Short mmCIF file of C-alpha atoms in Angstrom, two decimals:
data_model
loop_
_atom_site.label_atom_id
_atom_site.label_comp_id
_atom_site.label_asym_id
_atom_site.label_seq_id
_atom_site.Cartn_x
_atom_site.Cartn_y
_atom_site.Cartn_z
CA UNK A 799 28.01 -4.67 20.24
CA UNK A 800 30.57 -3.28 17.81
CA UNK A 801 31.02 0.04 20.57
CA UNK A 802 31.99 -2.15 23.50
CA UNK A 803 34.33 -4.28 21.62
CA UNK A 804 36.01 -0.85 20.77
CA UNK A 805 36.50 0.18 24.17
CA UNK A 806 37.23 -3.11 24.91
CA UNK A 807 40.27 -3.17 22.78
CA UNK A 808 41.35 0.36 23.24
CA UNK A 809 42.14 -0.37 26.82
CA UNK A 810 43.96 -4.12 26.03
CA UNK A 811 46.10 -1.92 23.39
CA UNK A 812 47.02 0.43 26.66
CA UNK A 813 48.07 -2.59 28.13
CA UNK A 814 49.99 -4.39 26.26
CA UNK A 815 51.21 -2.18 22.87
CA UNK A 816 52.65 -4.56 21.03
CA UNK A 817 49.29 -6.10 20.08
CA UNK A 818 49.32 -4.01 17.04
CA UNK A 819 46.85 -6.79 15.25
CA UNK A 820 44.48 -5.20 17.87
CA UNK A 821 44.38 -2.28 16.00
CA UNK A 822 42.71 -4.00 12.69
CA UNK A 823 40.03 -4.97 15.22
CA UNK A 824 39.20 -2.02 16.09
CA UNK A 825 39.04 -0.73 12.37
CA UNK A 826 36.62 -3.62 11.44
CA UNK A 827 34.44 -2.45 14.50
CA UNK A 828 34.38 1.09 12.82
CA UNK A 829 33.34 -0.22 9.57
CA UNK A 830 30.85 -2.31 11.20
CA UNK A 831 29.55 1.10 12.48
CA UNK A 832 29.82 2.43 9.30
CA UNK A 833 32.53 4.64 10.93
CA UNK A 834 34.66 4.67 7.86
CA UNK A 835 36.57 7.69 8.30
CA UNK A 836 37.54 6.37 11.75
CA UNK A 837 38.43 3.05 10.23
CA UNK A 838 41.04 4.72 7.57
CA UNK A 839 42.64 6.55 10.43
CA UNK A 840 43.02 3.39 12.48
CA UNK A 841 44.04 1.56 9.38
CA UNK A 842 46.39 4.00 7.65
CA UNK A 843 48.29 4.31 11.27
CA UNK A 844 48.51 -0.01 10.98
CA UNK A 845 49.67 -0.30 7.50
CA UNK A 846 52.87 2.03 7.92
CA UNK A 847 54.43 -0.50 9.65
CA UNK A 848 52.70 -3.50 8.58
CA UNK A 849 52.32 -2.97 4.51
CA UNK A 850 52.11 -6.17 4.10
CA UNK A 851 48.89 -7.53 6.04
CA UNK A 852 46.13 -8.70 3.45
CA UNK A 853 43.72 -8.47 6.10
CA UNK A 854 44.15 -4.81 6.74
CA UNK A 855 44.78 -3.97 3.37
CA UNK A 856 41.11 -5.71 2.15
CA UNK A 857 39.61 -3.97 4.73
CA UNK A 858 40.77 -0.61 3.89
CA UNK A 859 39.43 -1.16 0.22
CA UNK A 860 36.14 -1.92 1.44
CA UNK A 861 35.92 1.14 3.30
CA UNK A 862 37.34 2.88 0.21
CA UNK A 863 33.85 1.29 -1.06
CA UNK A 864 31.69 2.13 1.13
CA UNK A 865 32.86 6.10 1.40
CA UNK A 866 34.36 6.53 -1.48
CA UNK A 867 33.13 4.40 -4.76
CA UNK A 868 33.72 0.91 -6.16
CA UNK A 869 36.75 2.47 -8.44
CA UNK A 870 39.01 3.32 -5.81
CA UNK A 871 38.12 0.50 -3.69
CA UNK A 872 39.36 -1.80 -6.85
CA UNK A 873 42.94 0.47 -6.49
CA UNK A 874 43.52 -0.89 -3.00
CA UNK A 875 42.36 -3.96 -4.38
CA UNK A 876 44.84 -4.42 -6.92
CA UNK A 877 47.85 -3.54 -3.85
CA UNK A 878 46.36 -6.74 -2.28
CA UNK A 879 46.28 -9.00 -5.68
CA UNK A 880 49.88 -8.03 -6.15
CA UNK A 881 51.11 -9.32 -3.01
CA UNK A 882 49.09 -12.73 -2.82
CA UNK A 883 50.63 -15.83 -3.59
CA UNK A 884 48.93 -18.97 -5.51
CA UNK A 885 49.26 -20.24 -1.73
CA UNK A 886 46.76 -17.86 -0.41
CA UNK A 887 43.83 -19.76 -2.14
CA UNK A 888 40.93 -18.07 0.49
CA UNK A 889 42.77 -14.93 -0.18
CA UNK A 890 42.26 -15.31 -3.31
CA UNK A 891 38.78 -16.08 -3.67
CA UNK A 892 37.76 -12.84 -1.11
CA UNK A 893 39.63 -10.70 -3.79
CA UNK A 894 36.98 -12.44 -6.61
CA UNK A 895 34.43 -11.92 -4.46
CA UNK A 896 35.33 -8.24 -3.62
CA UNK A 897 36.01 -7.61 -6.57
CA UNK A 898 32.50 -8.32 -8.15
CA UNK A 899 31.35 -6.29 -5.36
CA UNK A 900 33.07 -3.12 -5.98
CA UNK A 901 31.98 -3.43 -9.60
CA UNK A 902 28.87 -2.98 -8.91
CA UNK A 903 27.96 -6.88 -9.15
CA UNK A 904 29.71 -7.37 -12.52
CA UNK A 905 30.05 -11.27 -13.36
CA UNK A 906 28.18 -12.08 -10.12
CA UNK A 907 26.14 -14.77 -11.15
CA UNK A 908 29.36 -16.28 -12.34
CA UNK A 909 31.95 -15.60 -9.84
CA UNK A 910 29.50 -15.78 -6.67
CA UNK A 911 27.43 -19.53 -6.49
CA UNK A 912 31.03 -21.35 -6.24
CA UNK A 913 31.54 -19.34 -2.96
CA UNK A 914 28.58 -19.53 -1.31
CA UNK A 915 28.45 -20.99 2.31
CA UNK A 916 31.80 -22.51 1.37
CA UNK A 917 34.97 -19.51 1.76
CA UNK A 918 32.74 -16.28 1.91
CA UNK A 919 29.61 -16.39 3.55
CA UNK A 920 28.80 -12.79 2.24
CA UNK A 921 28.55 -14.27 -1.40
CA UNK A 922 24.86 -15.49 -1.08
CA UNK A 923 24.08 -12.04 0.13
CA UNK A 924 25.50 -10.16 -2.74
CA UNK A 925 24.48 -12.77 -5.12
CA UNK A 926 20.56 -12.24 -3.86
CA UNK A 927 21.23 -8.46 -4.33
CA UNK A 928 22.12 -9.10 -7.80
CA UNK A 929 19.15 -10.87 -8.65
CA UNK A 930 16.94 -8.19 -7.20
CA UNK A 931 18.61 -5.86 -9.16
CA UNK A 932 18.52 -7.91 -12.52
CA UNK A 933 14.11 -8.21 -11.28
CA UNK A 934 14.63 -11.96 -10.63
CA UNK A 935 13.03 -11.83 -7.47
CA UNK A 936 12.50 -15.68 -7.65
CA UNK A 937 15.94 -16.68 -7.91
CA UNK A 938 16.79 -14.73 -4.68
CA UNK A 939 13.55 -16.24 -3.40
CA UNK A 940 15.52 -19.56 -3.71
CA UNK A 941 18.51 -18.12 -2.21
CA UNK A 942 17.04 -16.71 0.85
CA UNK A 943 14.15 -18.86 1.95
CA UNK A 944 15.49 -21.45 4.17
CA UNK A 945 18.36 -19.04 5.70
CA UNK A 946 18.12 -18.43 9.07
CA UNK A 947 19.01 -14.68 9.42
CA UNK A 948 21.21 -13.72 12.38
CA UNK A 949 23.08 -10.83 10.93
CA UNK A 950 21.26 -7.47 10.14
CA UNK A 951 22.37 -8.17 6.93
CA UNK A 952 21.06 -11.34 6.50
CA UNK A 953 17.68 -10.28 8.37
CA UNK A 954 17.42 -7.23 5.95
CA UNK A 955 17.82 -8.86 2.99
CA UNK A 956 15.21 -11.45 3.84
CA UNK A 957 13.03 -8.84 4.79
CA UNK A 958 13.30 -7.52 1.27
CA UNK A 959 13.08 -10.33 -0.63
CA UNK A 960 9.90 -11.26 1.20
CA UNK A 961 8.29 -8.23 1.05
CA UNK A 962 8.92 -7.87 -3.04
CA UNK A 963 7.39 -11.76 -3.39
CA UNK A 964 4.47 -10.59 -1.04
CA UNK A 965 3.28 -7.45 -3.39
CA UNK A 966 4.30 -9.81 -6.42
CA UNK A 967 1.90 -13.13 -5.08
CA UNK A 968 -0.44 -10.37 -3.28
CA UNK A 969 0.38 -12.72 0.18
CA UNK A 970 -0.21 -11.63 3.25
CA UNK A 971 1.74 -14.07 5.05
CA UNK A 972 4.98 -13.22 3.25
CA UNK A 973 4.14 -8.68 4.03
CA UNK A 974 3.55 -10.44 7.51
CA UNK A 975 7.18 -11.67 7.80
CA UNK A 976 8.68 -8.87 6.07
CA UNK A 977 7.52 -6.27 8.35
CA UNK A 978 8.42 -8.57 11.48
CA UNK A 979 12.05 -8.84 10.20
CA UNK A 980 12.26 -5.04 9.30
CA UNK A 981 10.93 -4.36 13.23
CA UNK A 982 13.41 -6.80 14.73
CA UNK A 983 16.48 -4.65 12.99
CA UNK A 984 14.73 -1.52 13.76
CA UNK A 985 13.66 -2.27 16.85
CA UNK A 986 17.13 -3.85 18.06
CA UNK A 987 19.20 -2.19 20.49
CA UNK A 988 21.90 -2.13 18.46
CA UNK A 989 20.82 -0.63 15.22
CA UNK A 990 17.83 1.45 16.34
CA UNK A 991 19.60 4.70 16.19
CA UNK A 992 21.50 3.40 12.73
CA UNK A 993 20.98 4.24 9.29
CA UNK A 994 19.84 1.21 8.45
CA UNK A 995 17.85 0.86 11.90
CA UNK A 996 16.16 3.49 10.64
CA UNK A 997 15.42 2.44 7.37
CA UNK A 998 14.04 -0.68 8.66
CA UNK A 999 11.49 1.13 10.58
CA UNK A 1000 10.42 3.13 8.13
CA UNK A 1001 9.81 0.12 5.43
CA UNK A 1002 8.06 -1.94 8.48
CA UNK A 1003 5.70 1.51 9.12
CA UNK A 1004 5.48 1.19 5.10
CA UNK A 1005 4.42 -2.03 4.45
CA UNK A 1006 1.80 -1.21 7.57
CA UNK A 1007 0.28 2.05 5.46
CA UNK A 1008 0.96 4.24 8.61
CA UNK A 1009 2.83 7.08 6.52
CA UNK A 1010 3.10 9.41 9.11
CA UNK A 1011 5.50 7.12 11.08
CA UNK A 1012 7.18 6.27 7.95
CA UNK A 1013 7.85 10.04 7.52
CA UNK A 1014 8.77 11.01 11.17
CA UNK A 1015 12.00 7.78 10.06
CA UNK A 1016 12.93 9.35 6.84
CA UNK A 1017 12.97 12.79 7.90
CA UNK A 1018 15.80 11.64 10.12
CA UNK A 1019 17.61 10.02 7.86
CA UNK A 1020 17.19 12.04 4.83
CA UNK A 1021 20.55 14.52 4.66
CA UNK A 1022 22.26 11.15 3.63
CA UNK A 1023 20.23 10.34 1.06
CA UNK A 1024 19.89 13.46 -1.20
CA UNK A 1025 20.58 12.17 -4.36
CA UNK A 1026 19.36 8.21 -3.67
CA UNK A 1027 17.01 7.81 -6.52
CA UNK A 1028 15.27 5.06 -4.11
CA UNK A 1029 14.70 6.98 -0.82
CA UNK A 1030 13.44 9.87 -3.24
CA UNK A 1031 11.40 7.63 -5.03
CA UNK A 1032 10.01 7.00 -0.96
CA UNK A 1033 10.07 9.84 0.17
CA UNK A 1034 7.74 11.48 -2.69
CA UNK A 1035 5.28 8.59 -2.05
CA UNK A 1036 4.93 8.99 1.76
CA UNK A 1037 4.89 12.73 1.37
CA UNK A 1038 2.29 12.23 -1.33
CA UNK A 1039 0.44 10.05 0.96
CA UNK A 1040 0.14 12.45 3.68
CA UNK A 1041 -0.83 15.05 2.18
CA UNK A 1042 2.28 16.91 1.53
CA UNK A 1043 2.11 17.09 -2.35
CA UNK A 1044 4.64 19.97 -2.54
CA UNK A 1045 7.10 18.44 -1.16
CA UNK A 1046 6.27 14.69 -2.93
CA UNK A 1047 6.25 16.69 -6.05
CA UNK A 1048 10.11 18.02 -5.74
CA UNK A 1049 11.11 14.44 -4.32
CA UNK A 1050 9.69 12.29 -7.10
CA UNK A 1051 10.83 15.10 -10.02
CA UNK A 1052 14.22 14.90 -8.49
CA UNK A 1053 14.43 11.05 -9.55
CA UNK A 1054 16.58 10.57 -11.97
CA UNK A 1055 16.13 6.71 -12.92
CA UNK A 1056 14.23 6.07 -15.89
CA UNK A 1057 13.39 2.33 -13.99
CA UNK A 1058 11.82 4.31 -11.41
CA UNK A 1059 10.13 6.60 -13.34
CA UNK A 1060 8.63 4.26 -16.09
CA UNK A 1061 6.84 2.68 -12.86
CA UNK A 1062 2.90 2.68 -12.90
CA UNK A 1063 2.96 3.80 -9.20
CA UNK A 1064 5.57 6.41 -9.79
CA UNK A 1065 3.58 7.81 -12.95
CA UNK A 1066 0.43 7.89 -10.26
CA UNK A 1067 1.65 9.99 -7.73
CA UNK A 1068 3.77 12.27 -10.01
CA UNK A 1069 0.07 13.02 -12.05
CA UNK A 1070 -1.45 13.41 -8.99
CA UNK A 1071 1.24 15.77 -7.21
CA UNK A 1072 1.06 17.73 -10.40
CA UNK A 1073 -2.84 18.50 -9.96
CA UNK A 1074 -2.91 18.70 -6.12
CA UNK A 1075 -0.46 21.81 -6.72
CA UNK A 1076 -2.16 23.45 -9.20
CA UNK A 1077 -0.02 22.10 -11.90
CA UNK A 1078 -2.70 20.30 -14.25
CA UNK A 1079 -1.22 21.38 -17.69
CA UNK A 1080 2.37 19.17 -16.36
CA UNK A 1081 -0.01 16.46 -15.69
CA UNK A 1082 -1.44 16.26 -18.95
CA UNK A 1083 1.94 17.00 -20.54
CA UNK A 1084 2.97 13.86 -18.96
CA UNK A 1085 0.03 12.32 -20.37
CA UNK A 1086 0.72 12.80 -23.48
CA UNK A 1087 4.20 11.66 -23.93
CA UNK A 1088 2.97 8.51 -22.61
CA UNK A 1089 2.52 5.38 -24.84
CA UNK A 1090 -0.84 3.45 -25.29
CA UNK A 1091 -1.10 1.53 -22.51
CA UNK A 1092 -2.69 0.32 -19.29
CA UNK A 1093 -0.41 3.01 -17.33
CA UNK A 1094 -1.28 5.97 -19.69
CA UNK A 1095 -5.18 4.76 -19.91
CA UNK A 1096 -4.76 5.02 -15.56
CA UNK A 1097 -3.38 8.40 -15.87
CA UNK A 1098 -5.96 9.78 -17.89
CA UNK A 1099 -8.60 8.43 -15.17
CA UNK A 1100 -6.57 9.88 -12.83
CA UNK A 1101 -6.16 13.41 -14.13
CA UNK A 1102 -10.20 13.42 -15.19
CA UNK A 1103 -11.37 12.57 -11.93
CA UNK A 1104 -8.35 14.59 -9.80
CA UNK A 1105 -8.88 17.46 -11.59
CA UNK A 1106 -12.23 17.57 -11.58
CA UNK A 1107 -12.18 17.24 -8.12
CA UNK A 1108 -10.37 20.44 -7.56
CA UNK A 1109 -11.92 22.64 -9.57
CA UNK A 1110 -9.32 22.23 -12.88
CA UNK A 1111 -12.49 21.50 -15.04
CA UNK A 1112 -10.38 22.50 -18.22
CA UNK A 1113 -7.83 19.46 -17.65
CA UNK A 1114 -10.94 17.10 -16.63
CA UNK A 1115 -12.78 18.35 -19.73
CA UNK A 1116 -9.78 17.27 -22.20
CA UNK A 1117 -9.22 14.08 -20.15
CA UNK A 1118 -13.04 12.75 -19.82
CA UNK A 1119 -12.82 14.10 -23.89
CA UNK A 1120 -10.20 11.04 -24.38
CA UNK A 1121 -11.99 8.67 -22.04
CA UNK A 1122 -15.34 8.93 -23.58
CA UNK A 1123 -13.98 8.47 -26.89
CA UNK A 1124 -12.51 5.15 -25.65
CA UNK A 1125 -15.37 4.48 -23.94
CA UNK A 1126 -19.19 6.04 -23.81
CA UNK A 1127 -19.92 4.52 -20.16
CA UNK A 1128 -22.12 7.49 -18.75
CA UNK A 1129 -19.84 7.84 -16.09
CA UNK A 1130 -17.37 9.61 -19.09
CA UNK A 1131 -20.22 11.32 -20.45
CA UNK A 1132 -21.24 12.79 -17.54
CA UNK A 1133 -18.03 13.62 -16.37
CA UNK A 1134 -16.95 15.33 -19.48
CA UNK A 1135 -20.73 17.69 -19.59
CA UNK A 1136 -19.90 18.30 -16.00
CA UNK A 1137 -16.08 19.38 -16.57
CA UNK A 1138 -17.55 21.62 -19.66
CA UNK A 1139 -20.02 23.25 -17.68
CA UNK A 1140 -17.96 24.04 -15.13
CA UNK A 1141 -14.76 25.55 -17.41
CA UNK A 1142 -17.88 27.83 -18.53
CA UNK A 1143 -18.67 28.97 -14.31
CA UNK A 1144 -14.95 30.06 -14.74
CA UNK A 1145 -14.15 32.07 -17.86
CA UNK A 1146 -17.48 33.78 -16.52
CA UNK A 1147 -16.33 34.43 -13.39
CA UNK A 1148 -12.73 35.63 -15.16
CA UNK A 1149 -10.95 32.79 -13.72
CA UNK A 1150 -10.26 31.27 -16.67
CA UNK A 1151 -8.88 32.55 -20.09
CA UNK A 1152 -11.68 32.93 -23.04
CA UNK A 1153 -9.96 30.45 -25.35
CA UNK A 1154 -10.36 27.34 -23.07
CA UNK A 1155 -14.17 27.99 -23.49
CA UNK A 1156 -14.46 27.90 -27.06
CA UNK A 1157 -11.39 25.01 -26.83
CA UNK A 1158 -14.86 23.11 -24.80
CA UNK A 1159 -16.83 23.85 -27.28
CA UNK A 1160 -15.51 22.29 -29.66
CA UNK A 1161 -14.77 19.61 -27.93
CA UNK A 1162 -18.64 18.82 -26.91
CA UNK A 1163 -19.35 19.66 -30.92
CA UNK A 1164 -16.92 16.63 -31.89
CA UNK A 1165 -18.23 14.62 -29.06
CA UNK A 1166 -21.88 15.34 -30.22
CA UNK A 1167 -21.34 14.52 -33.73
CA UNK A 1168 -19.39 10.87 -32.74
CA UNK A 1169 -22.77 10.12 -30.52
CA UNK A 1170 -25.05 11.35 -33.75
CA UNK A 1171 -22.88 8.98 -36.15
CA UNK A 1172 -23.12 6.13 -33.78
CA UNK A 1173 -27.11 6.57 -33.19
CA UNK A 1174 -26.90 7.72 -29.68
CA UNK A 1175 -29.15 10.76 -30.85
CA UNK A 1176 -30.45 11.73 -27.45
CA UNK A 1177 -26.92 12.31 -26.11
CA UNK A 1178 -25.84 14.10 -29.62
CA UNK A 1179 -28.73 16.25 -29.10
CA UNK A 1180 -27.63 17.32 -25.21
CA UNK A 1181 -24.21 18.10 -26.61
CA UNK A 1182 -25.56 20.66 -29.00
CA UNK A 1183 -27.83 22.01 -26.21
CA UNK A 1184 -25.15 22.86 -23.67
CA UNK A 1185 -22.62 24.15 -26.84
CA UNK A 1186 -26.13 26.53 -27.86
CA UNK A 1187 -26.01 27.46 -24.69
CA UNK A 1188 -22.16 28.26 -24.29
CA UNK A 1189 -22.12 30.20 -27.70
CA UNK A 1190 -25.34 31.97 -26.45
CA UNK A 1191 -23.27 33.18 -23.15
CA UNK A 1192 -20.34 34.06 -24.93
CA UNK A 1193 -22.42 36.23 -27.47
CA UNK A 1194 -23.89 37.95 -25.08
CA UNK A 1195 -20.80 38.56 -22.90
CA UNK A 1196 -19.02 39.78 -25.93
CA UNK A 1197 -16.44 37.51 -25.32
CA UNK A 1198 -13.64 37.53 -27.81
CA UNK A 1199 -11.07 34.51 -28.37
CA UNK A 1200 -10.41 31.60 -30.90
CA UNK A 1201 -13.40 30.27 -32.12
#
């Protein structure tokens, strides 16, 4: 109840003036609110006649954190370091602490466990974000699994780490808990109408597949995010599962983390937003800077049956081309004969250039001679039936291009 305690000490600073300490209250109430402009203002006003305070001065680099970046919160850092004494030992260790924090969780793993529970109770938070963001989910597993949250911090975090060992373990009972400790902070009087509240709600709506709530909660939030590889990396998902490819499409190609986009699930839905607006070629472009593996052999499944789907028979053809040579299950062979047959329906109904036909053709010529060399004769001889026929058509129509 960070606003009441404000007003609270607003009107005991009326009354009695020379409380100035009150006004360092009132600034951590700000940041608490993630009012950090506010909090500067309160705290520049303190520290013109009390440079000295380490208290104020700590708190004015972590709002130089928070709205400005670790660098300059280091700067007001350094002000602090110069005026401790070897007799400010807790002093001391916030500025170690504080400092791994505003260096984006530099030495952490070193500089954190000593702290933990003991001087700075924030340590075992930051030290679990550091292990998320190093992928060693387990070791903030260990961290977090027998606290009992009471911050939204603390309730947050947990909510996270449970959720990433529930998609990890495939456990229902850890999702479970992650979405009930995403709905308490999101749900809580408190933080309902915060930025985080809000991001809460959408990750508990997430984890629940109900993406049209999740969107309705990032929608509101999203001017403050424009650039947050993350919450574009969301965003294009949720779009993408409603519906809204467009829109998913300039999301996810906005991400600029090569983490992110070397993700199996981020490849997906980028391929798929490609073909759902009318972007095959991008897709397969995609494709094909890919490496051999199980993500690239999904994308090529993906982009046959997708663009089949829709009517890009051209992309489908070249896709089911690659599948079938991987793999002659008659689902591949009849999907590539089907994608052929219909890239001939379009170049004869002039929706499709002449060149992609006789680009089919000799794709089902290679694909027939493979089948005869491997003794599948009967599908070797339907190959050269449906290329008879295409060359037939194409004869007749007069139809010029590569052949």
């Amino acid at each position: 109840h960070y606003q009441e305690a404000i007003d609270v000490y607003k009107s005991l600073v009326l009354q009695s003036p020379e409380y100035a300490a009150l006004h360092v209250y009132i600034a951590l109430c700000y940041y608490k609110l993630d009012y950090y402009e506010n909090s500067l203002d309160v705290l520049n006003t303190y520290l013109q006649t009390h440079r000295d305070s380490a208290i104020a001065i700590n708190l004015k680099a972590c709002n130089h954190h928070r709205y400005y970046n670790g660098k300059a919160a280091e700067q007001e850092l350094s002000v602090l370091v110069d005026l401790q004494s070897t007799s400010f030992t807790a002093e001391n260790d916030i500025v170690k602490h504080n400092r791994v924090v505003f260096r984006g969780g530099e030495d952490a793993q070193q500089t954190l466990p000593p702290l933990i529970d003991i001087i700075v109770p924030e340590a075992r938070l930051n030290l679990v974000v550091n292990h998320l963001k190093q992928d060693q989910v387990n070791e903030a597993y260990a961290l977090m699994k027998d606290l009992e949250p009471i911050t939204s911090q603390e309730l947050i975090l947990k909510a996270v780490v449970f959720s990433m060992v529930g998609q990890t373990s495939d456990s229902a009972d850890f999702m479970r808990i992650a979405r009930d400790l995403f709905q308490r902070v999101g749900a809580s009087p408190s933080e309902c109408d915060t930025i985080p509240g809000r991001q809460c709600m959408a990750s508990c709506f997430f984890l629940l597949q109900q993406y049209s709530d999740v969107l309705l909660y990032l929608n509101s939030i999203r001017p403050f995010f424009a650039t947050d590889d993350t919450f574009l990396y969301l965003f294009g998902i949720t779009n993408a599962a409603t519906r809204n490819y467009k829109e998913a499409e300039e999301s996810l190609s906005a991400v600029k983390s090569e983490k992110i986009r070397a993700e199996s699930s981020f490849i997906t839905w980028l391929v798929r937003c490609y073909i759902m607006t009318n972007q095959p070629k991008k897709a397969w472009d995609m494709y094909l800077k890919m490496e051999t593996s199980t993500e690239s052999f999904g994308a090529l499944q993906l982009i046959a049956t997708d663009c089949y789907r829709i009517g890009s028979f051209y992309y489908a053809a070249k896709a089911f081309d690659v599948l079938e040579r991987l793999d002659t299950s008659e689902e591949y062979v009849k999907g590539l004969r089907g994608a052929c047959a219909g890239v001939l329906q379009q170049v004869a109904a002039d929706k499709m250039p002449a060149d992609h036909l006789w680009d089919i053709i000799r794709i089902l010529d290679a694909s027939g001679r493979a089948h005869m060399e491997a003794g599948r004769n009967q599908m070797a001889q339907q190959n050269d039936k449906m290329c008879q026929v295409m060359r037939n058509w194409a004869k007749d129509a007069n139809l010029k291009g590569k052949k």
